[in-house]
Short mmCIF file of C-alpha atoms in Angstrom, two decimals:
data_model
loop_
_atom_site.label_atom_id
_atom_site.label_comp_id
_atom_site.label_asym_id
_atom_site.label_seq_id
_atom_site.Cartn_x
_atom_site.Cartn_y
_atom_site.Cartn_z
CA MET A 1 59.71 78.63 -76.81
CA ALA A 2 58.78 78.22 -73.15
CA GLU A 3 60.78 74.97 -73.04
CA GLU A 4 63.82 76.75 -74.49
CA LEU A 5 63.61 79.55 -71.93
CA GLU A 6 63.26 76.97 -69.17
CA GLN A 7 66.54 75.36 -70.20
CA ASN A 8 68.57 78.59 -70.60
CA TRP A 9 68.58 80.00 -67.07
CA PHE A 10 72.03 78.60 -66.16
CA SER A 11 75.52 78.87 -67.67
CA ASP A 12 79.05 77.40 -67.51
CA ASP A 13 77.81 73.87 -67.85
CA ILE A 14 78.52 71.62 -70.81
CA GLU A 15 76.65 68.36 -70.37
CA ASP A 16 79.26 65.73 -71.00
CA GLU A 17 78.18 62.69 -72.90
CA ILE A 18 79.54 59.29 -71.88
CA VAL A 19 80.08 57.32 -75.06
CA TYR A 20 79.51 53.66 -74.33
CA SER A 21 80.67 50.86 -76.58
CA PHE A 22 79.19 47.39 -76.65
CA LYS A 23 82.53 45.99 -75.45
CA GLU A 24 82.30 47.80 -72.12
CA TYR A 25 79.40 45.72 -70.86
CA ASP A 26 78.54 42.20 -69.99
CA VAL A 27 74.78 42.36 -69.50
CA SER A 28 72.46 39.37 -69.21
CA SER A 29 68.72 39.54 -69.84
CA ILE A 30 66.31 36.77 -68.94
CA PRO A 31 62.64 36.75 -70.02
CA ASN A 32 59.99 35.69 -67.52
CA ASP A 33 56.23 35.55 -67.97
CA PHE A 34 54.32 36.39 -64.79
CA ASN A 35 50.55 36.52 -64.49
CA THR A 36 48.90 39.62 -63.09
CA LYS A 37 48.23 38.10 -59.67
CA THR A 38 51.93 37.26 -59.30
CA ILE A 39 52.92 40.75 -60.45
CA ILE A 40 50.67 42.34 -57.82
CA ASP A 41 52.21 40.08 -55.15
CA PHE A 42 55.70 41.14 -56.28
CA ILE A 43 54.79 44.84 -56.08
CA GLU A 44 53.29 44.49 -52.61
CA SER A 45 56.21 42.44 -51.29
CA GLY A 46 58.76 44.96 -52.60
CA LEU A 47 60.35 42.43 -54.97
CA PHE A 48 59.46 44.80 -57.82
CA LYS A 49 60.63 48.24 -56.80
CA ILE A 50 58.91 51.15 -58.53
CA PRO A 51 61.28 54.12 -58.18
CA GLY A 52 60.43 57.72 -57.49
CA PHE A 53 59.88 59.06 -60.97
CA GLN A 54 59.59 62.66 -62.09
CA ARG A 55 56.39 62.05 -64.06
CA ASN A 56 54.57 60.26 -61.23
CA TYR A 57 51.66 58.16 -62.49
CA ILE A 58 50.43 60.04 -65.57
CA TRP A 59 47.86 57.79 -67.22
CA ASP A 60 44.20 58.75 -67.20
CA ILE A 61 41.47 56.20 -66.52
CA LYS A 62 40.67 55.72 -70.23
CA ARG A 63 44.23 54.69 -71.07
CA ALA A 64 44.46 52.43 -68.02
CA SER A 65 41.11 50.84 -68.97
CA LYS A 66 42.42 50.07 -72.46
CA LEU A 67 45.37 48.24 -70.94
CA ILE A 68 43.07 46.15 -68.71
CA GLU A 69 40.83 45.39 -71.69
CA SER A 70 43.85 44.23 -73.71
CA LEU A 71 44.83 41.82 -70.95
CA ILE A 72 41.31 40.43 -70.60
CA ILE A 73 40.75 39.82 -74.32
CA GLY A 74 44.25 38.45 -74.90
CA LEU A 75 45.93 41.22 -76.85
CA PRO A 76 49.69 41.50 -76.24
CA ILE A 77 50.99 44.47 -74.27
CA PRO A 78 54.55 45.84 -74.25
CA GLN A 79 57.03 43.95 -72.11
CA VAL A 80 58.33 45.27 -68.80
CA PHE A 81 62.05 45.79 -68.15
CA LEU A 82 63.48 45.26 -64.68
CA TYR A 83 67.03 45.77 -63.45
CA GLU A 84 68.44 43.32 -60.90
CA GLU A 85 69.91 45.43 -58.08
CA GLY A 86 70.41 42.43 -55.81
CA LYS A 87 68.96 39.07 -54.92
CA ASN A 88 65.15 39.29 -55.04
CA ASN A 89 65.42 43.03 -55.65
CA TYR A 90 64.34 44.36 -59.05
CA LEU A 91 64.03 47.98 -60.13
CA VAL A 92 61.36 48.78 -62.73
CA VAL A 93 63.23 50.47 -65.57
CA ASP A 94 60.41 50.58 -68.11
CA GLY A 95 56.76 49.69 -67.47
CA GLN A 96 55.84 51.67 -64.38
CA GLN A 97 52.58 53.00 -65.85
CA ARG A 98 51.46 49.53 -66.96
CA LEU A 99 52.32 47.83 -63.66
CA LEU A 100 50.59 50.50 -61.57
CA SER A 101 47.49 50.35 -63.78
CA ILE A 102 47.25 46.60 -63.15
CA TYR A 103 47.81 47.18 -59.43
CA PHE A 104 45.17 49.92 -59.18
CA PHE A 105 42.59 47.84 -61.04
CA ASN A 106 43.15 44.90 -58.70
CA LYS A 107 42.67 47.26 -55.74
CA LYS A 108 39.48 48.65 -57.33
CA ARG A 109 40.73 52.21 -56.92
CA PHE A 110 42.12 54.86 -59.28
CA PRO A 111 44.30 57.76 -58.05
CA LYS A 112 42.97 61.29 -58.35
CA LYS A 113 45.18 63.44 -60.54
CA GLU A 114 45.64 66.25 -58.03
CA LYS A 115 46.78 63.81 -55.33
CA ARG A 116 49.32 61.81 -57.29
CA PHE A 117 52.44 63.64 -56.16
CA GLU A 118 51.43 63.16 -52.55
CA LEU A 119 50.61 59.51 -53.19
CA ARG A 120 54.01 58.96 -54.79
CA GLN A 121 55.67 60.19 -51.59
CA VAL A 122 53.55 57.78 -49.53
CA PHE A 123 54.43 54.89 -51.86
CA GLU A 124 58.16 55.70 -51.70
CA GLU A 125 58.14 55.80 -47.90
CA GLN A 126 56.03 52.69 -47.32
CA GLY A 127 56.48 50.65 -50.50
CA ARG A 128 52.71 50.41 -50.92
CA PHE A 129 49.50 52.38 -50.65
CA PRO A 130 48.13 51.83 -47.12
CA ASP A 131 44.44 50.99 -46.80
CA GLU A 132 43.67 54.35 -45.22
CA TYR A 133 44.77 56.00 -48.47
CA LEU A 134 43.29 53.43 -50.86
CA HIS A 135 39.88 53.66 -49.19
CA SER A 136 39.93 57.44 -48.91
CA ASP A 137 37.81 59.26 -51.48
CA ASP A 138 40.12 62.25 -51.04
CA PHE A 139 42.91 60.32 -52.78
CA PHE A 140 41.20 57.67 -54.91
CA GLU A 141 38.01 57.05 -56.85
CA ASP A 142 36.47 53.73 -57.84
CA PHE A 143 38.24 52.11 -60.81
CA LYS A 144 35.40 51.37 -63.22
CA LEU A 145 36.54 50.52 -66.73
CA LYS A 146 35.89 53.43 -69.05
CA LEU A 147 35.81 52.04 -72.57
CA ASN A 148 32.80 53.54 -74.33
CA GLU A 149 33.07 56.60 -76.55
CA PRO A 150 30.17 59.11 -77.00
CA ALA A 151 29.62 58.19 -80.66
CA GLN A 152 29.81 54.47 -80.01
CA THR A 153 26.62 52.66 -80.99
CA VAL A 154 27.41 49.23 -79.53
CA LYS A 155 28.34 49.28 -75.85
CA ASN A 156 31.54 47.55 -74.81
CA LYS A 157 30.51 44.72 -72.47
CA LEU A 158 33.46 45.48 -70.18
CA ASP A 159 32.57 49.15 -69.74
CA GLY A 160 31.72 50.07 -66.16
CA LEU A 161 33.01 46.83 -64.68
CA THR A 162 35.35 46.72 -61.67
CA TYR A 163 37.73 43.95 -60.66
CA PRO A 164 35.16 42.20 -58.41
CA THR A 165 32.42 42.43 -61.07
CA LEU A 166 34.42 41.00 -63.99
CA GLY A 167 32.49 37.76 -63.66
CA GLU A 168 33.47 35.32 -66.41
CA PHE A 169 36.39 37.59 -67.38
CA LYS A 170 38.05 37.58 -63.94
CA ASN A 171 40.12 34.45 -64.52
CA SER A 172 41.25 35.80 -67.88
CA PHE A 173 42.62 38.89 -66.15
CA ASP A 174 44.15 37.06 -63.18
CA LEU A 175 45.95 34.46 -65.27
CA ARG A 176 47.03 36.65 -68.20
CA THR A 177 50.80 36.87 -68.35
CA VAL A 178 53.05 39.86 -68.99
CA ARG A 179 56.54 39.38 -70.39
CA ASN A 180 59.18 40.70 -67.95
CA ILE A 181 62.80 41.11 -69.03
CA MET A 182 65.17 40.78 -66.05
CA ILE A 183 68.42 42.64 -66.75
CA LYS A 184 71.64 42.15 -64.81
CA GLN A 185 74.93 44.01 -65.27
CA ASN A 186 77.77 41.52 -64.84
CA PHE A 187 80.57 43.87 -65.89
CA PRO A 188 81.69 46.43 -64.91
CA SER A 189 80.80 45.43 -61.37
CA ASP A 190 81.69 48.68 -59.59
CA ASP A 191 79.03 50.99 -61.02
CA ASP A 192 75.51 51.08 -62.48
CA SER A 193 76.45 52.72 -65.77
CA ALA A 194 74.59 50.12 -67.83
CA MET A 195 71.43 50.67 -65.78
CA PHE A 196 71.69 54.43 -66.37
CA GLU A 197 72.11 53.97 -70.12
CA ILE A 198 69.39 51.31 -70.42
CA PHE A 199 66.94 53.57 -68.60
CA ASN A 200 67.86 56.47 -70.87
CA ARG A 201 67.27 54.45 -74.02
CA LEU A 202 64.13 52.62 -72.94
CA ASN A 203 62.29 55.31 -71.02
CA SER A 204 62.73 58.36 -73.24
CA GLY A 205 59.29 57.95 -74.87
CA GLY A 206 60.35 60.19 -77.74
CA VAL A 207 61.56 62.91 -75.37
CA THR A 208 65.17 62.96 -74.21
CA LEU A 209 65.29 62.77 -70.43
CA LYS A 210 67.90 64.87 -68.69
CA PRO A 211 70.48 63.02 -66.54
CA GLN A 212 68.98 64.19 -63.24
CA GLU A 213 65.52 63.01 -64.28
CA ILE A 214 67.00 59.54 -64.74
CA ARG A 215 68.94 59.69 -61.47
CA THR A 216 65.73 60.54 -59.64
CA SER A 217 64.42 57.14 -60.65
CA LEU A 218 67.54 55.07 -60.31
CA TYR A 219 69.14 56.44 -57.15
CA HIS A 220 66.24 57.66 -55.06
CA SER A 221 67.24 57.91 -51.41
CA LYS A 222 66.67 59.87 -48.23
CA PHE A 223 69.61 62.06 -49.27
CA TYR A 224 67.71 62.85 -52.47
CA ASN A 225 64.63 63.71 -50.40
CA ASN A 226 66.86 66.15 -48.56
CA LEU A 227 67.95 67.72 -51.85
CA TYR A 228 64.31 68.23 -52.82
CA LYS A 229 63.68 70.05 -49.53
CA ILE A 230 66.81 72.18 -49.90
CA ASN A 231 65.79 73.05 -53.44
CA LEU A 232 62.72 74.84 -52.09
CA TYR A 233 64.64 76.92 -49.54
CA PRO A 234 63.65 80.57 -50.17
CA ASN A 235 67.17 82.03 -50.17
CA TRP A 236 68.36 79.32 -52.56
CA ARG A 237 65.61 80.36 -54.97
CA VAL A 238 66.78 83.96 -54.53
CA LEU A 239 70.37 83.02 -55.41
CA LEU A 240 69.18 81.07 -58.46
CA ASN A 241 67.07 84.06 -59.54
CA LYS A 242 64.40 81.47 -60.31
CA PRO A 243 61.32 81.32 -58.06
CA GLU A 244 59.99 77.97 -59.32
CA PRO A 245 61.83 74.61 -59.49
CA ASP A 246 63.15 73.57 -62.89
CA ILE A 247 60.89 71.09 -64.70
CA HIS A 248 63.91 69.01 -65.72
CA MET A 249 65.42 69.11 -62.21
CA LYS A 250 68.55 71.01 -63.26
CA ASP A 251 68.48 72.92 -59.96
CA VAL A 252 68.51 69.61 -58.07
CA GLU A 253 71.44 68.45 -60.20
CA ILE A 254 73.33 71.66 -59.34
CA LEU A 255 72.81 70.88 -55.65
CA LEU A 256 73.89 67.27 -56.15
CA ARG A 257 77.01 68.44 -58.00
CA ALA A 258 77.87 70.93 -55.23
CA PHE A 259 77.55 68.32 -52.47
CA ALA A 260 79.47 65.73 -54.52
CA LEU A 261 82.39 68.17 -54.91
CA LEU A 262 82.12 69.24 -51.27
CA LEU A 263 82.34 65.68 -49.96
CA ASP A 264 84.18 63.81 -52.71
CA SER A 265 86.21 66.30 -54.79
CA SER A 266 89.38 64.25 -54.23
CA GLU A 267 87.68 61.34 -56.02
CA TYR A 268 86.62 63.38 -59.04
CA LYS A 269 87.46 62.25 -62.54
CA PRO A 270 85.51 62.82 -65.74
CA ALA A 271 82.91 62.43 -66.91
CA MET A 272 80.79 64.58 -64.59
CA THR A 273 77.73 62.46 -65.39
CA ARG A 274 79.45 59.30 -64.19
CA PHE A 275 80.86 61.04 -61.12
CA LEU A 276 77.37 62.21 -60.12
CA ASN A 277 75.93 58.75 -60.74
CA GLN A 278 78.56 57.16 -58.49
CA PHE A 279 78.04 59.78 -55.78
CA SER A 280 74.27 59.27 -55.99
CA LYS A 281 74.73 55.55 -55.46
CA LYS A 282 77.10 56.22 -52.54
CA SER A 283 74.64 58.68 -50.96
CA ARG A 284 72.09 55.92 -50.52
CA GLY A 285 74.29 54.70 -47.68
CA PHE A 286 74.51 58.03 -45.86
CA LYS A 287 73.41 57.81 -42.24
CA GLU A 288 70.01 59.38 -41.77
CA ASP A 289 71.14 61.48 -38.82
CA SER A 290 73.72 63.23 -41.03
CA LEU A 291 71.13 64.57 -43.46
CA PRO A 292 69.76 67.42 -41.32
CA PHE A 293 73.34 68.72 -40.95
CA PHE A 294 73.79 68.90 -44.74
CA GLN A 295 70.55 70.83 -45.02
CA GLN A 296 71.46 73.24 -42.21
CA LEU A 297 74.96 73.79 -43.62
CA PHE A 298 73.57 74.66 -47.04
CA GLU A 299 70.88 76.95 -45.64
CA THR A 300 73.53 78.73 -43.52
CA PHE A 301 75.62 79.20 -46.69
CA CYS A 302 72.64 80.57 -48.64
CA ASP A 303 71.72 83.01 -45.86
CA TYR A 304 75.31 84.24 -45.66
CA ILE A 305 75.71 84.77 -49.42
CA VAL A 306 72.35 86.55 -49.68
CA SER A 307 73.53 88.90 -46.94
CA LEU A 308 76.61 89.71 -49.05
CA ASN A 309 75.01 89.95 -52.48
CA PRO A 310 71.89 88.03 -53.54
CA ALA A 311 72.84 88.34 -57.22
CA VAL A 312 76.43 87.15 -56.83
CA PHE A 313 75.94 83.98 -58.89
CA VAL A 314 73.93 85.66 -61.65
CA SER A 315 75.83 86.96 -64.66
CA LYS A 316 75.13 90.15 -66.60
CA THR A 317 73.05 88.08 -69.00
CA GLY A 318 70.83 86.97 -66.11
CA LYS A 319 72.09 83.36 -66.04
CA PHE A 320 73.11 81.42 -62.95
CA SER A 321 76.82 80.46 -63.01
CA ILE A 322 77.19 76.85 -61.89
CA THR A 323 80.99 76.96 -61.73
CA VAL A 324 81.09 80.12 -59.60
CA PHE A 325 78.47 78.75 -57.22
CA GLU A 326 80.01 75.33 -56.64
CA SER A 327 83.53 76.77 -56.27
CA ILE A 328 82.45 79.26 -53.61
CA PHE A 329 80.29 76.67 -51.84
CA VAL A 330 83.18 74.22 -51.53
CA ALA A 331 85.67 76.92 -50.51
CA LEU A 332 83.49 78.27 -47.70
CA CYS A 333 81.91 75.04 -46.45
CA GLU A 334 84.58 72.34 -46.83
CA ASP A 335 86.07 72.75 -43.34
CA GLY A 336 82.60 72.84 -41.77
CA ALA A 337 81.61 69.65 -43.60
CA LYS A 338 84.75 67.87 -42.37
CA SER A 339 84.34 69.01 -38.75
CA HIS A 340 80.55 68.72 -38.75
CA SER A 341 80.28 72.40 -37.89
CA LEU A 342 77.83 74.99 -39.19
CA SER A 343 80.46 77.73 -39.07
CA ILE A 344 81.45 78.56 -42.65
CA LYS A 345 84.49 80.52 -43.78
CA ALA A 346 84.03 84.29 -43.93
CA THR A 347 84.67 86.20 -47.15
CA THR A 348 83.66 89.47 -48.78
CA ASN A 349 81.71 90.48 -51.85
CA GLY A 350 84.90 92.10 -53.12
CA ALA A 351 86.79 88.82 -52.84
CA ILE A 352 84.04 87.05 -54.76
CA GLU A 353 84.20 89.65 -57.54
CA ARG A 354 88.00 89.17 -57.73
CA LEU A 355 87.45 85.43 -58.09
CA LYS A 356 84.95 85.93 -60.90
CA ALA A 357 87.43 88.21 -62.70
CA ASP A 358 90.49 85.99 -62.20
CA GLU A 359 91.83 85.03 -65.64
CA VAL A 360 92.81 81.48 -64.71
CA PHE A 361 89.46 80.86 -63.00
CA VAL A 362 87.59 82.26 -66.00
CA ARG A 363 89.52 80.04 -68.43
CA ALA A 364 88.80 76.99 -66.28
CA SER A 365 85.09 77.92 -66.34
CA GLN A 366 84.66 78.37 -70.08
CA ASP A 367 85.96 75.31 -71.91
CA ASN A 368 85.87 71.67 -70.86
CA THR A 369 84.32 72.68 -67.54
CA ALA A 370 84.04 69.04 -66.43
CA GLY A 371 87.71 68.27 -67.12
CA LYS A 372 89.62 67.09 -64.05
CA GLY A 373 92.25 69.82 -64.32
CA ASN A 374 89.69 72.59 -64.70
CA VAL A 375 87.58 71.37 -61.78
CA GLU A 376 90.66 71.18 -59.54
CA THR A 377 91.83 74.61 -60.71
CA ARG A 378 88.51 76.29 -59.95
CA LEU A 379 88.31 74.81 -56.46
CA ARG A 380 91.95 75.67 -55.68
CA ILE A 381 91.73 79.29 -56.83
CA ALA A 382 88.43 79.83 -55.01
CA LYS A 383 90.06 78.74 -51.72
CA GLU A 384 93.11 80.93 -52.36
CA ILE A 385 91.14 84.09 -53.14
CA LEU A 386 88.14 83.75 -50.82
CA VAL A 387 89.51 82.27 -47.62
#
């Protein structure tokens, strides 16, 4: 019930599904067996890139210990999937928890649960866990294998051991191989649609991930970091009528969609999911010095709208209207974005109410909301009525 309520706070958004056929792709996959020492080297060198992922590292020490035990005694573990983004550049699509467990055991340290979000940010910025964090008892504890259960009569001989104290088992761990599947999209060559779909199918774990949860992993960038900051802006939370961030990152997707239409509306064509994927990929190349401007422009917009009517995007049913929000945002901020100016177009609460009541705008906001014609119609009418 709580999950259902969490997902029903917004309206006017039909998640389009991109139906892929096998004929659309030319994807090659090559198996490689790497031992654990090589895998650790690849992680530290950045060859294996572990993306920012909404779940962070979620395993507890018992589950991680079972994985290490399996490697030592020779039991097979699930293979790891990696996506080739470029030469000597592989993105971990499935297997993050396993790879990090191996890495942490080698480093003799296990991350404290309450510090994992902070540690993820450090890892994303530096590509590793610096020694000052690894050796800090505020962030990590010693990784001692935890394999015994309370009712167990015969003690597991590996219980309590660390990487340096493995003794006769150390070589078994170091030289044990893990199967890695290296995936490369050969066609189409102009997008990462196969990577998006592969991640969705492999990493669902029985729970369907929302598109923005997948994008967070595949397209993480400094622009995305900016979106996370903007998402916490107090007046944005007021306009959403939702104090806390959405657990499935729908609020971040709404921001992404607004900026994509603000900066690239002329390039829009369905499906919305693909458009946002392509914009996310493009945003990785945004100049860092442009990011503060985007944040300031959005905050200026939020402050202005709150001064007019803080509930302007919330319908009578209490739901946030995505189409009304993005249309008004583009109409008022487009000129400022083009001229790199924080001055947004002035409007009135009355003009906004006329837009929301306009028959053509309403029709374009109810059915096939991601259709090219409807998107163009909403943006055009918003500019005509508001500005």
